[in-house]
Short mmCIF file of C-alpha atoms in Angstrom, two decimals:
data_model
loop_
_atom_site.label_atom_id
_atom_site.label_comp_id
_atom_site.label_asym_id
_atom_site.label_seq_id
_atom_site.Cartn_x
_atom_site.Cartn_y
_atom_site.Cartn_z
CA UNK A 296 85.52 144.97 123.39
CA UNK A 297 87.48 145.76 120.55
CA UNK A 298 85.54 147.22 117.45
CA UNK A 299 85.39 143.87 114.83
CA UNK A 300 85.52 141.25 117.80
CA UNK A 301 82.42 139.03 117.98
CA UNK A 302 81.40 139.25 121.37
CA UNK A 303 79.38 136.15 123.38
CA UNK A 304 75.91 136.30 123.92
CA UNK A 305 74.47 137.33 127.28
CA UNK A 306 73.34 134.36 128.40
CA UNK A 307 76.47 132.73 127.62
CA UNK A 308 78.29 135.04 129.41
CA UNK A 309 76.34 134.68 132.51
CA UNK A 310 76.92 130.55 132.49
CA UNK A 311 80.36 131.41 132.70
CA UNK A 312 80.42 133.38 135.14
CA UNK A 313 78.08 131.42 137.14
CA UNK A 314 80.23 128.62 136.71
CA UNK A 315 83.24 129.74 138.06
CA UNK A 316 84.78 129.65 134.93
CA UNK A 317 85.33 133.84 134.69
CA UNK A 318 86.76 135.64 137.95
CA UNK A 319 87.57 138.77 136.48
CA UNK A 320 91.06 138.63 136.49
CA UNK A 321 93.14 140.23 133.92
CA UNK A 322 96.69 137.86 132.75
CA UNK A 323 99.31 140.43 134.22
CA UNK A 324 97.22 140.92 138.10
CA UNK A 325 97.61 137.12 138.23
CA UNK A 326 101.27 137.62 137.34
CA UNK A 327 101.27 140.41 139.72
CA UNK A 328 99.41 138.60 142.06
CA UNK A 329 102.17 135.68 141.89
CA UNK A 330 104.87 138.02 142.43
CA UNK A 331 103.28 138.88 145.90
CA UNK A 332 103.15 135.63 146.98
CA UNK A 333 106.29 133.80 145.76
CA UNK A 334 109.16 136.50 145.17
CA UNK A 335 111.76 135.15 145.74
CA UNK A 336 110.82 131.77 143.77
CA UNK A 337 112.23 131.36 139.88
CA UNK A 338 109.47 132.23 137.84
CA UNK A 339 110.86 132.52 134.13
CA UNK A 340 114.69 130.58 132.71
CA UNK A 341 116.10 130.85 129.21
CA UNK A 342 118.53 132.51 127.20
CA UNK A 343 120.67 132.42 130.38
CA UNK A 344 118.60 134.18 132.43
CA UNK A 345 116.72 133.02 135.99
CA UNK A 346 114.08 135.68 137.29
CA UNK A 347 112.62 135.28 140.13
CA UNK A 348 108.20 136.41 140.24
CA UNK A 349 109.89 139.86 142.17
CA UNK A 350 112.31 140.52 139.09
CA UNK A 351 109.94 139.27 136.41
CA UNK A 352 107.03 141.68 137.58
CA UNK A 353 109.30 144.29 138.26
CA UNK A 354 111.00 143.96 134.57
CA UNK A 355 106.96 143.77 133.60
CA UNK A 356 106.23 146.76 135.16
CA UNK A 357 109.56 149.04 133.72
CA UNK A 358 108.93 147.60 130.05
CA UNK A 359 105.14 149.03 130.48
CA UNK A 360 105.84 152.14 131.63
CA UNK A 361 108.52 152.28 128.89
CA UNK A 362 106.03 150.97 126.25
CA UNK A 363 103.53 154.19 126.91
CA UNK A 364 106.03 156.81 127.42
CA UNK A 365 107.19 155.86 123.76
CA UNK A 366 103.84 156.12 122.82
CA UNK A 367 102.35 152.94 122.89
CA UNK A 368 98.56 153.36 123.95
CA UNK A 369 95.86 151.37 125.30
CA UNK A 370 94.24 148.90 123.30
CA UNK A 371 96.44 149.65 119.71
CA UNK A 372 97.74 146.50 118.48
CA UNK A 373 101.40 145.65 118.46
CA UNK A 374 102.71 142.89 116.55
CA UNK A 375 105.47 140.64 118.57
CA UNK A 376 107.43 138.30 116.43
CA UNK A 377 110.18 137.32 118.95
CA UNK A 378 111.73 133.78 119.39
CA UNK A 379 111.52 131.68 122.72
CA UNK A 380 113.28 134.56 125.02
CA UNK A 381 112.97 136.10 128.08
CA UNK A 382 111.69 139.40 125.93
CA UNK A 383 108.84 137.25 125.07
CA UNK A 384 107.19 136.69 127.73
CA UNK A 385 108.19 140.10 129.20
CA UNK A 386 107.04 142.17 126.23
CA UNK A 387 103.57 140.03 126.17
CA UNK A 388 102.87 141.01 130.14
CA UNK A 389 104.12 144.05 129.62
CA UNK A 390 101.99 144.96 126.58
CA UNK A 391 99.20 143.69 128.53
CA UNK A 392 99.69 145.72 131.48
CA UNK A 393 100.09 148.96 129.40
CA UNK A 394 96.68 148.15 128.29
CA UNK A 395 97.48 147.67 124.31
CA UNK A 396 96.56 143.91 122.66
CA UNK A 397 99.74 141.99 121.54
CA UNK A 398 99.52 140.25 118.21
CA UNK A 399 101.52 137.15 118.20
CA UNK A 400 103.27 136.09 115.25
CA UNK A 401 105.46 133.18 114.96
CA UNK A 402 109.08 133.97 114.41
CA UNK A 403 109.44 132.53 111.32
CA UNK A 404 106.64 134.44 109.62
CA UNK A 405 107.00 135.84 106.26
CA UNK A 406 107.56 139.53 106.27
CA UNK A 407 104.94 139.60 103.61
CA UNK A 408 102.77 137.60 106.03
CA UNK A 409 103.59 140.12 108.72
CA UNK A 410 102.37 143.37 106.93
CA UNK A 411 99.26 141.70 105.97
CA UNK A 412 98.59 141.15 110.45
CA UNK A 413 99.72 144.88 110.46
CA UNK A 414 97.22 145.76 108.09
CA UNK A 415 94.31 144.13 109.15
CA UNK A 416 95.21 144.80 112.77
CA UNK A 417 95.92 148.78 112.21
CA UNK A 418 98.85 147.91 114.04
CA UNK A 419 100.66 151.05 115.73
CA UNK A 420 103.55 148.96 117.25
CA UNK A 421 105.82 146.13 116.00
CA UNK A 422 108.55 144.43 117.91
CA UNK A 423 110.87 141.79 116.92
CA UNK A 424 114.92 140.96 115.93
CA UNK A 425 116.90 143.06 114.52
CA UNK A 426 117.82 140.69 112.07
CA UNK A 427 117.22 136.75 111.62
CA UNK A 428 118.76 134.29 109.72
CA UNK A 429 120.53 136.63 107.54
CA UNK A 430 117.38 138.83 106.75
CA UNK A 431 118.03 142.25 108.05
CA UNK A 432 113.93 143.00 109.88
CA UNK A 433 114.70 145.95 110.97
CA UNK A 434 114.85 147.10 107.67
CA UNK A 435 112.08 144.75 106.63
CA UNK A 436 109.88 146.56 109.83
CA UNK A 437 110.95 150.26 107.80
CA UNK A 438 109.43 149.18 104.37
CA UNK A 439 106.07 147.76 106.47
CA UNK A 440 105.71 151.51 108.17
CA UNK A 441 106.49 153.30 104.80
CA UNK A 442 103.35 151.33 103.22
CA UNK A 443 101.23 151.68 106.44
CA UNK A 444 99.56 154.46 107.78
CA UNK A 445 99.65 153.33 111.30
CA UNK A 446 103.06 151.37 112.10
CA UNK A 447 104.54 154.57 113.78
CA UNK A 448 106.83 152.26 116.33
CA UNK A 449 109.17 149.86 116.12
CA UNK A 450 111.11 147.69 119.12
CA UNK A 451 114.04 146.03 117.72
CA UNK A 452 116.06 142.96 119.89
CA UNK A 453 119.45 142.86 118.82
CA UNK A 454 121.52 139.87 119.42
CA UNK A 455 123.40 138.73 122.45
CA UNK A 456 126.27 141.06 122.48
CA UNK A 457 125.15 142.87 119.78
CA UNK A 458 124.37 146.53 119.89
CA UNK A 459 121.66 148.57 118.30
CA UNK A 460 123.71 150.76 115.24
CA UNK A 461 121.02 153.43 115.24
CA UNK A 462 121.61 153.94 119.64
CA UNK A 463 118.44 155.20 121.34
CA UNK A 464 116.10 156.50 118.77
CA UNK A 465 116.19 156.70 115.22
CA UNK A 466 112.73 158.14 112.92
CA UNK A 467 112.17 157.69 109.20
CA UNK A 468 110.81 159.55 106.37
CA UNK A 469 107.12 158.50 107.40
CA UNK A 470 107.39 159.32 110.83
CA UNK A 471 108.02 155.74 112.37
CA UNK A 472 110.13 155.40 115.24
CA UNK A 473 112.65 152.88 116.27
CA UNK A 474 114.00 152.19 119.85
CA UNK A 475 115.89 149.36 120.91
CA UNK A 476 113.72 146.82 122.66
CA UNK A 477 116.30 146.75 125.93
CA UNK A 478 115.63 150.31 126.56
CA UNK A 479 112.40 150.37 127.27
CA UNK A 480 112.16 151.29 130.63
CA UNK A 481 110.99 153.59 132.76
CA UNK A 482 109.42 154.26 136.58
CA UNK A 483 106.10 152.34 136.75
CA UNK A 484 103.19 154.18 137.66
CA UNK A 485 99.14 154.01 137.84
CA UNK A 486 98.22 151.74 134.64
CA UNK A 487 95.44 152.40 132.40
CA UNK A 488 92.24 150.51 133.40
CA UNK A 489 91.33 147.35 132.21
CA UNK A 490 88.53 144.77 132.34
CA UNK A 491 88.38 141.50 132.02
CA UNK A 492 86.46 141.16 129.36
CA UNK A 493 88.96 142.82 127.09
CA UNK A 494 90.56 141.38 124.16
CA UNK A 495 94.07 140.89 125.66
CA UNK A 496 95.74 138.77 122.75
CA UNK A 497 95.08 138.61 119.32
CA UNK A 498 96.40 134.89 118.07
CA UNK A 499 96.76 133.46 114.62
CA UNK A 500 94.64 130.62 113.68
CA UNK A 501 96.12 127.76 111.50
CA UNK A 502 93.37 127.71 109.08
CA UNK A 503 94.32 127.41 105.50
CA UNK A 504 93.93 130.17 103.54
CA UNK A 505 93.87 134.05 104.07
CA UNK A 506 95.27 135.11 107.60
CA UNK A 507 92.93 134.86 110.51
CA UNK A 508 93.39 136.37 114.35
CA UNK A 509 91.58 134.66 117.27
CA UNK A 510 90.53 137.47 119.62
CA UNK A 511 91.29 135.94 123.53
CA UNK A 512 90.41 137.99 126.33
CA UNK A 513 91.38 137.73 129.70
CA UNK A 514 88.70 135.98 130.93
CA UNK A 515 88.50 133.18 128.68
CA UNK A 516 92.36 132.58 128.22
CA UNK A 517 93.23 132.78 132.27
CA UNK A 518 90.15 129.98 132.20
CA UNK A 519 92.08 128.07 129.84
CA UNK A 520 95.43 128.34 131.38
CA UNK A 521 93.52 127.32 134.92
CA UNK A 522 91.86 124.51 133.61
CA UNK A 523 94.15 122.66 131.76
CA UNK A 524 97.14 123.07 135.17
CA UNK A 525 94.77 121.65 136.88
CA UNK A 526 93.86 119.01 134.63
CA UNK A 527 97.46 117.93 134.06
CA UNK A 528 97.44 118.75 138.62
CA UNK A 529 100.82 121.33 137.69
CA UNK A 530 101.46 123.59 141.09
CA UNK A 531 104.01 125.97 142.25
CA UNK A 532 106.34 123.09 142.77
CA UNK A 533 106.50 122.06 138.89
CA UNK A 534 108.95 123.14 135.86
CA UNK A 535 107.11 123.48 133.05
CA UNK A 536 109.69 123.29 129.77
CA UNK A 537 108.28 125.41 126.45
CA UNK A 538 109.80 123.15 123.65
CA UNK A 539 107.19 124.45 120.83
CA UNK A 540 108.11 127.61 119.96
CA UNK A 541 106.55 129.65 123.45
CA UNK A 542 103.86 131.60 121.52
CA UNK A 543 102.10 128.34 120.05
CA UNK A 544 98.65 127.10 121.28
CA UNK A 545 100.24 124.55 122.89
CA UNK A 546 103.19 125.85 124.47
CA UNK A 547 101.57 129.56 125.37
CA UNK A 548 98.44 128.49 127.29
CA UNK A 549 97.32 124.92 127.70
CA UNK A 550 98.58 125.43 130.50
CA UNK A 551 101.75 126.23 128.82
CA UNK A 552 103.59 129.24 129.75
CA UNK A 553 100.60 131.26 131.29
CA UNK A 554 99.57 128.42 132.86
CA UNK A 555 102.31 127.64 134.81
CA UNK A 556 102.78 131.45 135.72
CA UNK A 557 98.91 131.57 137.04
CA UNK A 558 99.97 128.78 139.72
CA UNK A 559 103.37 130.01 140.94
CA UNK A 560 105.38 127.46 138.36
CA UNK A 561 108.86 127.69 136.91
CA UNK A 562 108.67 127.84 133.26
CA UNK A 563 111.76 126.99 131.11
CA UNK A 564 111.77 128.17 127.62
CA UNK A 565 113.15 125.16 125.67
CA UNK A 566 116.58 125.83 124.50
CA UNK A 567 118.03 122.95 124.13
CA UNK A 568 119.76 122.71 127.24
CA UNK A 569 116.98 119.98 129.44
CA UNK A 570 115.64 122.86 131.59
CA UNK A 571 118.95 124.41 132.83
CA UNK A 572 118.43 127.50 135.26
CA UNK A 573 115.09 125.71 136.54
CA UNK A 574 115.18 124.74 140.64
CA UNK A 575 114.15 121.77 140.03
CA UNK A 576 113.52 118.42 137.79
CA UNK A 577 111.14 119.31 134.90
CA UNK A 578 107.96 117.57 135.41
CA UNK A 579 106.02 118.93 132.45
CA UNK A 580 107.03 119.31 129.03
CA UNK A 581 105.14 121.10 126.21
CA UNK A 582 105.78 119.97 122.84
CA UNK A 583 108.53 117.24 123.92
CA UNK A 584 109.57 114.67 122.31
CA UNK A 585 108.39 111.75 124.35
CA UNK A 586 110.55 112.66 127.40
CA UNK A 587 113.77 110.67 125.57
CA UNK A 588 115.36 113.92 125.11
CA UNK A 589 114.79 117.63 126.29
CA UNK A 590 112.84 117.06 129.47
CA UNK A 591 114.57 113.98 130.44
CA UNK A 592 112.58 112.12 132.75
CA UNK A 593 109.84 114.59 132.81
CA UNK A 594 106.22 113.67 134.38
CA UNK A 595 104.21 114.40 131.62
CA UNK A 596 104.86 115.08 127.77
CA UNK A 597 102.82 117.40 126.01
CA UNK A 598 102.57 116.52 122.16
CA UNK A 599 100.69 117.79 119.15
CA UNK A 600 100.64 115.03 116.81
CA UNK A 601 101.95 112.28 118.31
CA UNK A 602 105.03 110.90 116.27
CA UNK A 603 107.67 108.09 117.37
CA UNK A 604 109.48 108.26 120.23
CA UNK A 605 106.47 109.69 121.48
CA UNK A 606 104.69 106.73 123.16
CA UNK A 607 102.87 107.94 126.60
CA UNK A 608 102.88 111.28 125.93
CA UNK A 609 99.89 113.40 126.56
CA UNK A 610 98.27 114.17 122.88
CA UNK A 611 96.85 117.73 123.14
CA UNK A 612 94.54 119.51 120.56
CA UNK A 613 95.51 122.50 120.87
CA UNK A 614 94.28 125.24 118.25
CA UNK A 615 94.72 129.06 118.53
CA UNK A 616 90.41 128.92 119.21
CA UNK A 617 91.06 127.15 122.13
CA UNK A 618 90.03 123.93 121.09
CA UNK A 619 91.77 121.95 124.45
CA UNK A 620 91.60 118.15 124.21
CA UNK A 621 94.03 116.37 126.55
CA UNK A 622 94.01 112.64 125.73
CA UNK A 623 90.67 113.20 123.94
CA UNK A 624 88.61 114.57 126.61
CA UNK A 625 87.36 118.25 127.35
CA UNK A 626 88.42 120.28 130.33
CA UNK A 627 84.53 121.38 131.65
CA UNK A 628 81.79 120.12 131.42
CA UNK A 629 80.52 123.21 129.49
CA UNK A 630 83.25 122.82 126.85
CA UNK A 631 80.63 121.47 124.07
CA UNK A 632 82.38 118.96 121.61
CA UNK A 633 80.16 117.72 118.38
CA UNK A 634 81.00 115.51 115.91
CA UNK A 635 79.12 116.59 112.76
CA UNK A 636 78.42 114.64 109.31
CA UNK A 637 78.38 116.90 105.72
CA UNK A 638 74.26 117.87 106.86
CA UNK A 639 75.70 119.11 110.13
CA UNK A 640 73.48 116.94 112.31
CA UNK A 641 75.47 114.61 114.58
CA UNK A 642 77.40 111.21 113.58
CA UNK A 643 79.95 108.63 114.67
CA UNK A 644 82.26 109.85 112.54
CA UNK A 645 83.04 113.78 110.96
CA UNK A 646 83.62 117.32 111.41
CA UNK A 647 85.12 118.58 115.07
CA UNK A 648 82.21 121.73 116.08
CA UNK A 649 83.18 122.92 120.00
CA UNK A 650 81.49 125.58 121.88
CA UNK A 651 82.89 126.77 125.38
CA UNK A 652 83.83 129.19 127.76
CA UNK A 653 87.30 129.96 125.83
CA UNK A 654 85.90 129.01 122.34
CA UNK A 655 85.80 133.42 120.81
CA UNK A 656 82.64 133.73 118.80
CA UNK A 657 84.28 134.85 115.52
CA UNK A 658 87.41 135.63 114.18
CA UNK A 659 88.78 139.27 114.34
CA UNK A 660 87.39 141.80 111.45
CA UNK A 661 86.78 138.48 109.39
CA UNK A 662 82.80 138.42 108.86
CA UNK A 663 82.76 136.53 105.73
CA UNK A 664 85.35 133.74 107.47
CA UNK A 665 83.11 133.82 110.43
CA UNK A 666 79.80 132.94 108.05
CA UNK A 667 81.49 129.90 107.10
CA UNK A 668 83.43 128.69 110.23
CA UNK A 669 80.41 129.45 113.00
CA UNK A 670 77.71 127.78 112.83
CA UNK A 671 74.30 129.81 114.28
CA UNK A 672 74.29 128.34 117.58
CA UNK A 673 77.89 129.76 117.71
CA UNK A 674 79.58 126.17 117.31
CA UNK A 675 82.91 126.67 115.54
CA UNK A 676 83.74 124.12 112.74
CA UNK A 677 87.13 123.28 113.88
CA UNK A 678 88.13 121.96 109.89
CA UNK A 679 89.22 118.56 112.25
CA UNK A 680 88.25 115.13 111.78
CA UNK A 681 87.11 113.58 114.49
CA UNK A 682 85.10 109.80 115.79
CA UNK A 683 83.98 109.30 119.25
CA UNK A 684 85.41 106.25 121.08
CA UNK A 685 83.47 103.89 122.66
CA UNK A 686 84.94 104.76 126.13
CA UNK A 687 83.56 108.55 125.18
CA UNK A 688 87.00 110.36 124.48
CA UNK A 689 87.30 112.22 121.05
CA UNK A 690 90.08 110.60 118.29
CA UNK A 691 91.49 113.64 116.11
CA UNK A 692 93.10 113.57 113.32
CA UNK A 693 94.77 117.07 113.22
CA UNK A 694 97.00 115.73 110.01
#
């Protein structure tokens, strides 16, 4: 467990386990694991790609190898702002499988709001665009590493058709590095050893106020991503579309992108263009718009806050803790929902507090933001208003 990560208590840890919930597999053996069984089947379409599980894993497994013989080590943090791509969902997996924890930031982050993740993670690794919407980041990544002390390599994406203007390797005055993210690459080989229990994503929570990370290990996020496919019953024969941006709660893992991926799915990453590339009709859509547009005719809709257009779609509560509601109700029956009044005990009406076997224990190096958001039994005060219906489902009001 990484140093600053507050880990579950023993006993807690043995329920899980008990349960069924934790099978000790890490998020790139199941995609791994996937590739073995359906090959030849299209695991991942956007940006005009299709890749099958065999050309996915093996593009996994090149961009690892790459990521370590540039330096990248086990568990250092690497910050990944990078839109709804293929490269995304590569560069997570492949992160993963080199053994370091990616940091996912939202595209659209401020760069201000970036260096403050890179400091408080000790980040050793950023990648993201070369440049977006007329801010040049790559320069923006070069003053982050001259006021850090640990940003010592950058991955840049450069735009379709674009080239990198500094070719294969370029080093500043403080010793950073910067490769274009396309050529990382190189012959896969034994990677380092893992567990389970590691901290395999670092996620940022919406709270209000100074930045937060949710620490997700493997265990608890591949429960997640189980529970909620087979809550919403997606299989291998489903296209899941990724219309929130792929790295949100919603979008990323409930079930989301590693979701579909841990049952042999298609996942589309919403471009606009309905699911083109998939095999197949989309049947699931995460973050849709009521199925009227993208998605079409889709199954199910996925939505966050439930707007117009949006009648019969699935409302999810979705937070970066793991807080997964679908249509109000939990996904175990160990996923502990109270609804507290300003004393804390319980009423009809108040604060959302969950507990569960992908609810983290704390936030990441935040002990003073833990005080106040954990309660003693380890019940996280969600900041959500919630009432209990009388058919037993949970109404939130996540506005």
């Amino acid at each position: 467990m990484l140093d600053g990560v507050t880990p579950w208590p023993e006993e807690f840890v043995d329920r899980y386990w008990a349960a069924g919930y934790w099978r000790g597999n890490t998020l790139d053996d199941l995609l791994r694991g996937r590739a073995l069984e359906h090959g030849a089947r299209t695991a991942l379409a956007g940006g005009g790609e299709r890749l099958t599980y065999a050309r996915l894993n093996r593009w996994v497994d090149r961009m690892a190898a790459g990521f370590l013989l540039r330096g990248v080590a086990p568990r250092q943090r690497v910050v990944v702002r990078l839109p709804d791509v293929p490269e995304f969902v590569v560069g997570l997996f492949a992160l993963m499988r080199a053994g370091a924890v990616p940091v996912v930031c939202p595209v659209g982050y401020p760069t201000e709001g970036v260096e403050r993740l890179v400091r408080l993670t000790e980040a050793a690794g950023y990648v993201g665009l070369s440049s977006y919407e007329g801010e040049d980041r790559r320069a923006a990544a070069e003053g982050i590493a001259a006021r850090s002390p640990f940003l010592r390599r950058v991955f840049t994406l450069d735009a379709p058709g674009g080239a990198s203007p500094y070719g294969g390797l370029a080093a500043d005055s403080s010793g950073c590095l910067y490769f274009p993210l396309g050529a990382v690459d190189g012959p896969p080989g034994p990677v380092p050893p893992r567990s389970s229990a590691d901290v395999t994503l670092l996620l940022p929570s919406a709270r209000p106020g100074e930045p937060l990370l949710v620490p997700r290990t493997h265990d608890d996020y591949a429960h997640q991503a189980r529970a909620a496919a087979a809550a919403v019953s997606l299989g291998e024969d489903d296209v899941l579309l990724a219309v929130s941006p792929a790295g949100s709660p919603l979008a990323l893992g409930c079930p989301g992108v590693v979701g579909a991926l841990a049952v042999g799915g298609t996942v589309v990453l919403g471009d606009g263009n309905g699911g083109a590339g998939a095999e197949g009709p989309v049947t699931v859509v995460a973050g849709g718009d009521g199925g009227g547009g993208r998605g079409g005719r889709a199954r199910l809709v996925q939505v966050a806050h439930a707007g117009p257009g949006c009648d019969g779609a699935q409302r999810v509560v979705a937070l970066a803790e793991r807080v997964v509601l679908l249509d109000g109700r939990p996904l175990t029956p160990d996923d502990e929902f109270r609804v507290a009044g300003p004393d804390g005990a319980d009423a009809p009406e108040g604060e959302l507090l969950a507990r569960g076997p992908s609810v983290p224990r704390g936030y990441y190096r935040a002990p003073d933001a833990n005080a106040r958001a954990f309660a003693p039994d380890g019940f996280l005060r969600t900041g959500l208003r919630a009432r209990r219906a009388a058919d037993g489902r949970l109404i939130v009001n996540q506005g």
